[in-house]
Amino acid sequence: MGATVMQPTSATSKQAGFTLLELIVGLTVGAILLTAIYATFVGVSQTQRRVETVLDRTATWRFITETIRLDLARLKTTSIFSGSEEEFEAEFFRGIEEESVRVRYVWEDSQLTRTAGDSILVVDLPEGYQQPAFTYELDGQWEGTTDALPNGIELQIATPRGALTRVFVLEFDPKVESEEGSG
C-alpha cells in the first residue's frame, strides 16, 4: 500500500480561498454600502412622514373650507344670520322645495363642530393649528360680529408656519337683491 504524497505548495500554485486581507477589505466595503443604504432608507422614511403630515393638514383644511363653501352657497337674501369670531349660525335652504335648515359652526380650541338639524360633524384641526376665527364683511368693512347677512365671510387660522386665510364671498349681494325684490 502506497503512501500518499502531498503536493508541495509554492507561491506559483493556485489559491483555494481568500486571504485575511481580502476578507477584511470585502467586509469593509460591504459595511460602507450597508451604511449608505440604511441612511438612504431612513431619509426616505422621514421625508415620507413629513409629506403625509403636510397632506393630512392640507386635506383637513380643504375639507373644512369646502364644507363651509357648500353651506354658504345655500344662503338666500332672506336667510337669518348671526356670527362672532368663534361661531356663526345661519338659515340655509336645501332641496328642490328649499327646506329651511339651521346650520351652526362653532370653534372650540382647535375643533370645528358643524350642527345642521340632527346632523353633527366634528373636525379636529391638525397639530399646531390654532386660534381659528371668523370675520364678516359688512358695507366694505370686516367685523368680528354681526347679526345681519354679510357680503363675505373670512376664516383665518394660525399655523406653525404663519396664517392660512380663506375668504368666502357670497354669491349674491344682499342689499342689491333686497332692493330688487322691494321694487
PDB file of C-alpha atoms in Angstrom:
ATOM      1  CA  MET A   1       0.000   0.000   0.000  1.00  0.00           C
ATOM      2  CA  GLY A   2       1.298   3.156  -1.050  1.00  0.00           C
ATOM      3  CA  ALA A   3       1.700   6.294   0.897  1.00  0.00           C
ATOM      4  CA  THR A   4       0.021   9.368  -0.332  1.00  0.00           C
ATOM      5  CA  VAL A   5       2.372  12.023  -1.376  1.00  0.00           C
ATOM      6  CA  MET A   6       1.444  15.597  -0.631  1.00  0.00           C
ATOM      7  CA  GLN A   7       1.990  18.118  -3.309  1.00  0.00           C
ATOM      8  CA  PRO A   8       4.339  20.895  -2.304  1.00  0.00           C
ATOM      9  CA  THR A   9       2.791  24.362  -2.192  1.00  0.00           C
ATOM     10  CA  SER A  10       4.508  27.278  -3.685  1.00  0.00           C
ATOM     11  CA  ALA A  11       3.821  30.917  -4.487  1.00  0.00           C
ATOM     12  CA  THR A  12       3.045  29.967  -8.061  1.00  0.00           C
ATOM     13  CA  SER A  13       0.370  27.421  -7.222  1.00  0.00           C
ATOM     14  CA  LYS A  14      -3.355  28.395  -7.369  1.00  0.00           C
ATOM     15  CA  GLN A  15      -5.029  29.647  -4.188  1.00  0.00           C
ATOM     16  CA  ALA A  16      -8.138  27.871  -2.993  1.00  0.00           C
ATOM     17  CA  GLY A  17      -9.525  30.612  -0.639  1.00  0.00           C
ATOM     18  CA  PHE A  18      -9.384  34.224   0.474  1.00  0.00           C
ATOM     19  CA  THR A  19      -6.556  35.770   2.350  1.00  0.00           C
ATOM     20  CA  LEU A  20      -7.310  37.545   5.606  1.00  0.00           C
ATOM     21  CA  LEU A  21      -6.579  40.906   3.961  1.00  0.00           C
ATOM     22  CA  GLU A  22      -9.104  40.251   1.145  1.00  0.00           C
ATOM     23  CA  LEU A  23     -11.717  39.222   3.677  1.00  0.00           C
ATOM     24  CA  ILE A  24     -11.229  42.430   5.728  1.00  0.00           C
ATOM     25  CA  VAL A  25     -11.391  44.639   2.614  1.00  0.00           C
ATOM     26  CA  GLY A  26     -14.559  42.876   1.431  1.00  0.00           C
ATOM     27  CA  LEU A  27     -16.257  43.259   4.820  1.00  0.00           C
ATOM     28  CA  THR A  28     -15.304  46.946   4.995  1.00  0.00           C
ATOM     29  CA  VAL A  29     -16.715  47.679   1.522  1.00  0.00           C
ATOM     30  CA  GLY A  30     -19.887  45.758   2.420  1.00  0.00           C
ATOM     31  CA  ALA A  31     -20.277  47.692   5.692  1.00  0.00           C
ATOM     32  CA  ILE A  32     -19.878  51.013   3.867  1.00  0.00           C
ATOM     33  CA  LEU A  33     -22.525  50.005   1.301  1.00  0.00           C
ATOM     34  CA  LEU A  34     -24.964  48.840   4.006  1.00  0.00           C
ATOM     35  CA  THR A  35     -24.460  52.100   5.934  1.00  0.00           C
ATOM     36  CA  ALA A  36     -25.220  54.141   2.796  1.00  0.00           C
ATOM     37  CA  ILE A  37     -28.330  52.049   2.057  1.00  0.00           C
ATOM     38  CA  TYR A  38     -29.551  52.399   5.656  1.00  0.00           C
ATOM     39  CA  ALA A  39     -29.007  56.190   5.647  1.00  0.00           C
ATOM     40  CA  THR A  40     -30.950  56.470   2.387  1.00  0.00           C
ATOM     41  CA  PHE A  41     -33.790  54.361   3.780  1.00  0.00           C
ATOM     42  CA  VAL A  42     -34.025  56.478   6.945  1.00  0.00           C
ATOM     43  CA  GLY A  43     -34.010  59.694   4.900  1.00  0.00           C
ATOM     44  CA  VAL A  44     -36.762  58.438   2.598  1.00  0.00           C
ATOM     45  CA  SER A  45     -38.865  57.289   5.578  1.00  0.00           C
ATOM     46  CA  GLN A  46     -38.586  60.692   7.283  1.00  0.00           C
ATOM     47  CA  THR A  47     -39.462  62.507   4.061  1.00  0.00           C
ATOM     48  CA  GLN A  48     -42.482  60.257   3.568  1.00  0.00           C
ATOM     49  CA  ARG A  49     -43.718  61.022   7.102  1.00  0.00           C
ATOM     50  CA  ARG A  50     -43.339  64.772   6.546  1.00  0.00           C
ATOM     51  CA  VAL A  51     -45.189  64.584   3.217  1.00  0.00           C
ATOM     52  CA  GLU A  52     -48.018  62.569   4.795  1.00  0.00           C
ATOM     53  CA  THR A  53     -48.304  65.132   7.601  1.00  0.00           C
ATOM     54  CA  VAL A  54     -48.488  68.028   5.145  1.00  0.00           C
ATOM     55  CA  LEU A  55     -51.042  66.181   3.015  1.00  0.00           C
ATOM     56  CA  ASP A  56     -53.148  65.421   6.100  1.00  0.00           C
ATOM     57  CA  ARG A  57     -53.087  69.082   7.146  1.00  0.00           C
ATOM     58  CA  THR A  58     -53.936  70.209   3.642  1.00  0.00           C
ATOM     59  CA  ALA A  59     -56.768  67.692   3.340  1.00  0.00           C
ATOM     60  CA  THR A  60     -58.269  68.800   6.668  1.00  0.00           C
ATOM     61  CA  TRP A  61     -58.072  72.487   5.713  1.00  0.00           C
ATOM     62  CA  ARG A  62     -59.585  71.755   2.298  1.00  0.00           C
ATOM     63  CA  PHE A  63     -62.402  69.674   3.833  1.00  0.00           C
ATOM     64  CA  ILE A  64     -63.313  72.418   6.310  1.00  0.00           C
ATOM     65  CA  THR A  65     -63.292  75.201   3.745  1.00  0.00           C
ATOM     66  CA  GLU A  66     -65.186  73.159   1.148  1.00  0.00           C
ATOM     67  CA  THR A  67     -67.890  72.234   3.680  1.00  0.00           C
ATOM     68  CA  ILE A  68     -68.335  75.889   4.644  1.00  0.00           C
ATOM     69  CA  ARG A  69     -68.346  76.970   0.994  1.00  0.00           C
ATOM     70  CA  LEU A  70     -71.068  74.456   0.110  1.00  0.00           C
ATOM     71  CA  ASP A  71     -73.213  75.599   3.045  1.00  0.00           C
ATOM     72  CA  LEU A  72     -72.772  79.283   2.208  1.00  0.00           C
ATOM     73  CA  ALA A  73     -73.904  78.596  -1.356  1.00  0.00           C
ATOM     74  CA  ARG A  74     -77.300  77.686   0.130  1.00  0.00           C
ATOM     75  CA  LEU A  75     -77.857  81.112   1.711  1.00  0.00           C
ATOM     76  CA  LYS A  76     -80.590  83.399   0.413  1.00  0.00           C
ATOM     77  CA  THR A  77     -81.162  87.098   0.903  1.00  0.00           C
ATOM     78  CA  THR A  78     -83.915  86.187   3.354  1.00  0.00           C
ATOM     79  CA  SER A  79     -81.612  83.947   5.442  1.00  0.00           C
ATOM     80  CA  ILE A  80     -81.266  84.616   9.134  1.00  0.00           C
ATOM     81  CA  PHE A  81     -77.610  85.038  10.097  1.00  0.00           C
ATOM     82  CA  SER A  82     -75.617  85.842  13.224  1.00  0.00           C
ATOM     83  CA  GLY A  83     -71.927  85.408  13.823  1.00  0.00           C
ATOM     84  CA  SER A  84     -68.971  86.063  16.055  1.00  0.00           C
ATOM     85  CA  GLU A  85     -65.280  85.196  15.805  1.00  0.00           C
ATOM     86  CA  GLU A  86     -65.875  81.792  17.426  1.00  0.00           C
ATOM     87  CA  GLU A  87     -69.084  80.777  15.660  1.00  0.00           C
ATOM     88  CA  PHE A  88     -71.815  81.602  13.214  1.00  0.00           C
ATOM     89  CA  GLU A  89     -75.356  80.382  12.725  1.00  0.00           C
ATOM     90  CA  ALA A  90     -77.373  80.747   9.562  1.00  0.00           C
ATOM     91  CA  GLU A  91     -80.521  79.586   7.891  1.00  0.00           C
ATOM     92  CA  PHE A  92     -79.693  77.540   4.812  1.00  0.00           C
ATOM     93  CA  PHE A  93     -82.033  76.129   2.223  1.00  0.00           C
ATOM     94  CA  ARG A  94     -81.711  72.668   0.743  1.00  0.00           C
ATOM     95  CA  GLY A  95     -83.509  70.526  -1.774  1.00  0.00           C
ATOM     96  CA  ILE A  96     -85.928  71.383  -4.549  1.00  0.00           C
ATOM     97  CA  GLU A  97     -88.537  72.529  -2.063  1.00  0.00           C
ATOM     98  CA  GLU A  98     -85.887  74.661  -0.341  1.00  0.00           C
ATOM     99  CA  GLU A  99     -86.378  73.279   3.123  1.00  0.00           C
ATOM    100  CA  SER A 100     -85.077  75.672   5.781  1.00  0.00           C
ATOM    101  CA  VAL A 101     -82.243  74.262   7.932  1.00  0.00           C
ATOM    102  CA  ARG A 102     -80.370  75.991  10.753  1.00  0.00           C
ATOM    103  CA  VAL A 103     -76.644  75.369  10.498  1.00  0.00           C
ATOM    104  CA  ARG A 104     -74.192  76.326  13.224  1.00  0.00           C
ATOM    105  CA  TYR A 105     -70.399  76.324  13.041  1.00  0.00           C
ATOM    106  CA  VAL A 106     -68.522  76.544  16.359  1.00  0.00           C
ATOM    107  CA  TRP A 107     -64.785  76.671  17.042  1.00  0.00           C
ATOM    108  CA  GLU A 108     -63.667  75.272  20.394  1.00  0.00           C
ATOM    109  CA  ASP A 109     -59.888  75.279  20.737  1.00  0.00           C
ATOM    110  CA  SER A 110     -58.790  73.516  17.557  1.00  0.00           C
ATOM    111  CA  GLN A 111     -62.014  71.673  16.872  1.00  0.00           C
ATOM    112  CA  LEU A 112     -64.779  72.719  14.481  1.00  0.00           C
ATOM    113  CA  THR A 113     -68.294  71.470  15.169  1.00  0.00           C
ATOM    114  CA  ARG A 114     -70.946  71.799  12.456  1.00  0.00           C
ATOM    115  CA  THR A 115     -74.517  71.192  13.525  1.00  0.00           C
ATOM    116  CA  ALA A 116     -77.240  71.016  10.871  1.00  0.00           C
ATOM    117  CA  GLY A 117     -80.552  69.815  12.248  1.00  0.00           C
ATOM    118  CA  ASP A 118     -79.855  66.409  13.828  1.00  0.00           C
ATOM    119  CA  SER A 119     -76.555  66.006  11.998  1.00  0.00           C
ATOM    120  CA  ILE A 120     -73.323  66.806  13.843  1.00  0.00           C
ATOM    121  CA  LEU A 121     -69.884  66.880  12.230  1.00  0.00           C
ATOM    122  CA  VAL A 122     -66.734  67.364  14.325  1.00  0.00           C
ATOM    123  CA  VAL A 123     -63.379  68.069  12.656  1.00  0.00           C
ATOM    124  CA  ASP A 124     -60.096  68.337  14.563  1.00  0.00           C
ATOM    125  CA  LEU A 125     -57.510  70.712  13.187  1.00  0.00           C
ATOM    126  CA  PRO A 126     -54.047  69.222  12.709  1.00  0.00           C
ATOM    127  CA  GLU A 127     -51.487  69.677  15.463  1.00  0.00           C
ATOM    128  CA  GLY A 128     -50.064  73.187  15.569  1.00  0.00           C
ATOM    129  CA  TYR A 129     -53.122  74.877  14.050  1.00  0.00           C
ATOM    130  CA  GLN A 130     -54.646  77.327  16.488  1.00  0.00           C
ATOM    131  CA  GLN A 131     -56.694  80.479  17.013  1.00  0.00           C
ATOM    132  CA  PRO A 132     -59.332  79.907  14.333  1.00  0.00           C
ATOM    133  CA  ALA A 133     -61.597  82.898  13.813  1.00  0.00           C
ATOM    134  CA  PHE A 134     -64.391  84.102  11.560  1.00  0.00           C
ATOM    135  CA  THR A 135     -64.769  87.713  10.402  1.00  0.00           C
ATOM    136  CA  TYR A 136     -67.586  89.181   8.332  1.00  0.00           C
ATOM    137  CA  GLU A 137     -67.659  91.803   5.594  1.00  0.00           C
ATOM    138  CA  LEU A 138     -70.404  94.393   6.057  1.00  0.00           C
ATOM    139  CA  ASP A 139     -70.503  97.560   3.954  1.00  0.00           C
ATOM    140  CA  GLY A 140     -66.869  97.138   2.899  1.00  0.00           C
ATOM    141  CA  GLN A 141     -65.601  96.724   6.484  1.00  0.00           C
ATOM    142  CA  TRP A 142     -64.505  93.485   8.168  1.00  0.00           C
ATOM    143  CA  GLU A 143     -66.136  92.979  11.569  1.00  0.00           C
ATOM    144  CA  GLY A 144     -65.788  90.354  14.293  1.00  0.00           C
ATOM    145  CA  THR A 145     -69.523  90.077  14.953  1.00  0.00           C
ATOM    146  CA  THR A 146     -72.741  90.537  13.000  1.00  0.00           C
ATOM    147  CA  ASP A 147     -76.455  89.953  13.243  1.00  0.00           C
ATOM    148  CA  ALA A 148     -77.008  90.725   9.558  1.00  0.00           C
ATOM    149  CA  LEU A 149     -76.308  88.671   6.459  1.00  0.00           C
ATOM    150  CA  PRO A 150     -72.728  89.595   5.433  1.00  0.00           C
ATOM    151  CA  ASN A 151     -71.340  90.060   1.926  1.00  0.00           C
ATOM    152  CA  GLY A 152     -68.412  87.793   2.752  1.00  0.00           C
ATOM    153  CA  ILE A 153     -67.002  85.573   5.476  1.00  0.00           C
ATOM    154  CA  GLU A 154     -63.323  85.141   6.256  1.00  0.00           C
ATOM    155  CA  LEU A 155     -61.858  82.138   8.065  1.00  0.00           C
ATOM    156  CA  GLN A 156     -58.373  82.587   9.464  1.00  0.00           C
ATOM    157  CA  ILE A 157     -56.238  80.008  11.287  1.00  0.00           C
ATOM    158  CA  ALA A 158     -52.735  80.378  12.700  1.00  0.00           C
ATOM    159  CA  THR A 159     -50.421  77.581  11.578  1.00  0.00           C
ATOM    160  CA  PRO A 160     -46.884  76.726  12.684  1.00  0.00           C
ATOM    161  CA  ARG A 161     -45.581  78.491   9.561  1.00  0.00           C
ATOM    162  CA  GLY A 162     -47.847  81.528   9.521  1.00  0.00           C
ATOM    163  CA  ALA A 163     -51.542  82.011   8.895  1.00  0.00           C
ATOM    164  CA  LEU A 164     -53.987  80.436   6.488  1.00  0.00           C
ATOM    165  CA  THR A 165     -56.863  82.586   5.346  1.00  0.00           C
ATOM    166  CA  ARG A 166     -59.853  81.690   3.232  1.00  0.00           C
ATOM    167  CA  VAL A 167     -62.385  84.299   2.209  1.00  0.00           C
ATOM    168  CA  PHE A 168     -65.839  83.208   1.107  1.00  0.00           C
ATOM    169  CA  VAL A 169     -67.561  85.844  -0.961  1.00  0.00           C
ATOM    170  CA  LEU A 170     -71.270  85.191  -1.006  1.00  0.00           C
ATOM    171  CA  GLU A 171     -72.734  84.587  -4.437  1.00  0.00           C
ATOM    172  CA  PHE A 172     -75.134  87.481  -4.129  1.00  0.00           C
ATOM    173  CA  ASP A 173     -75.170  90.984  -2.703  1.00  0.00           C
ATOM    174  CA  PRO A 174     -77.879  91.011  -0.016  1.00  0.00           C
ATOM    175  CA  LYS A 175     -78.504  94.746  -0.481  1.00  0.00           C
ATOM    176  CA  VAL A 176     -78.951  94.536  -4.253  1.00  0.00           C
ATOM    177  CA  GLU A 177     -81.331  91.570  -4.118  1.00  0.00           C
ATOM    178  CA  SER A 178     -83.448  93.085  -1.337  1.00  0.00           C
ATOM    179  CA  GLU A 179     -83.715  96.382  -3.284  1.00  0.00           C
ATOM    180  CA  GLU A 180     -84.726  94.464  -6.436  1.00  0.00           C
ATOM    181  CA  GLY A 181     -87.337  92.477  -4.512  1.00  0.00           C
ATOM    182  CA  SER A 182     -88.906  95.587  -2.955  1.00  0.00           C
ATOM    183  CA  GLY A 183     -89.332  97.465  -6.261  1.00  0.00           C
TER     184      GLY A 183
END
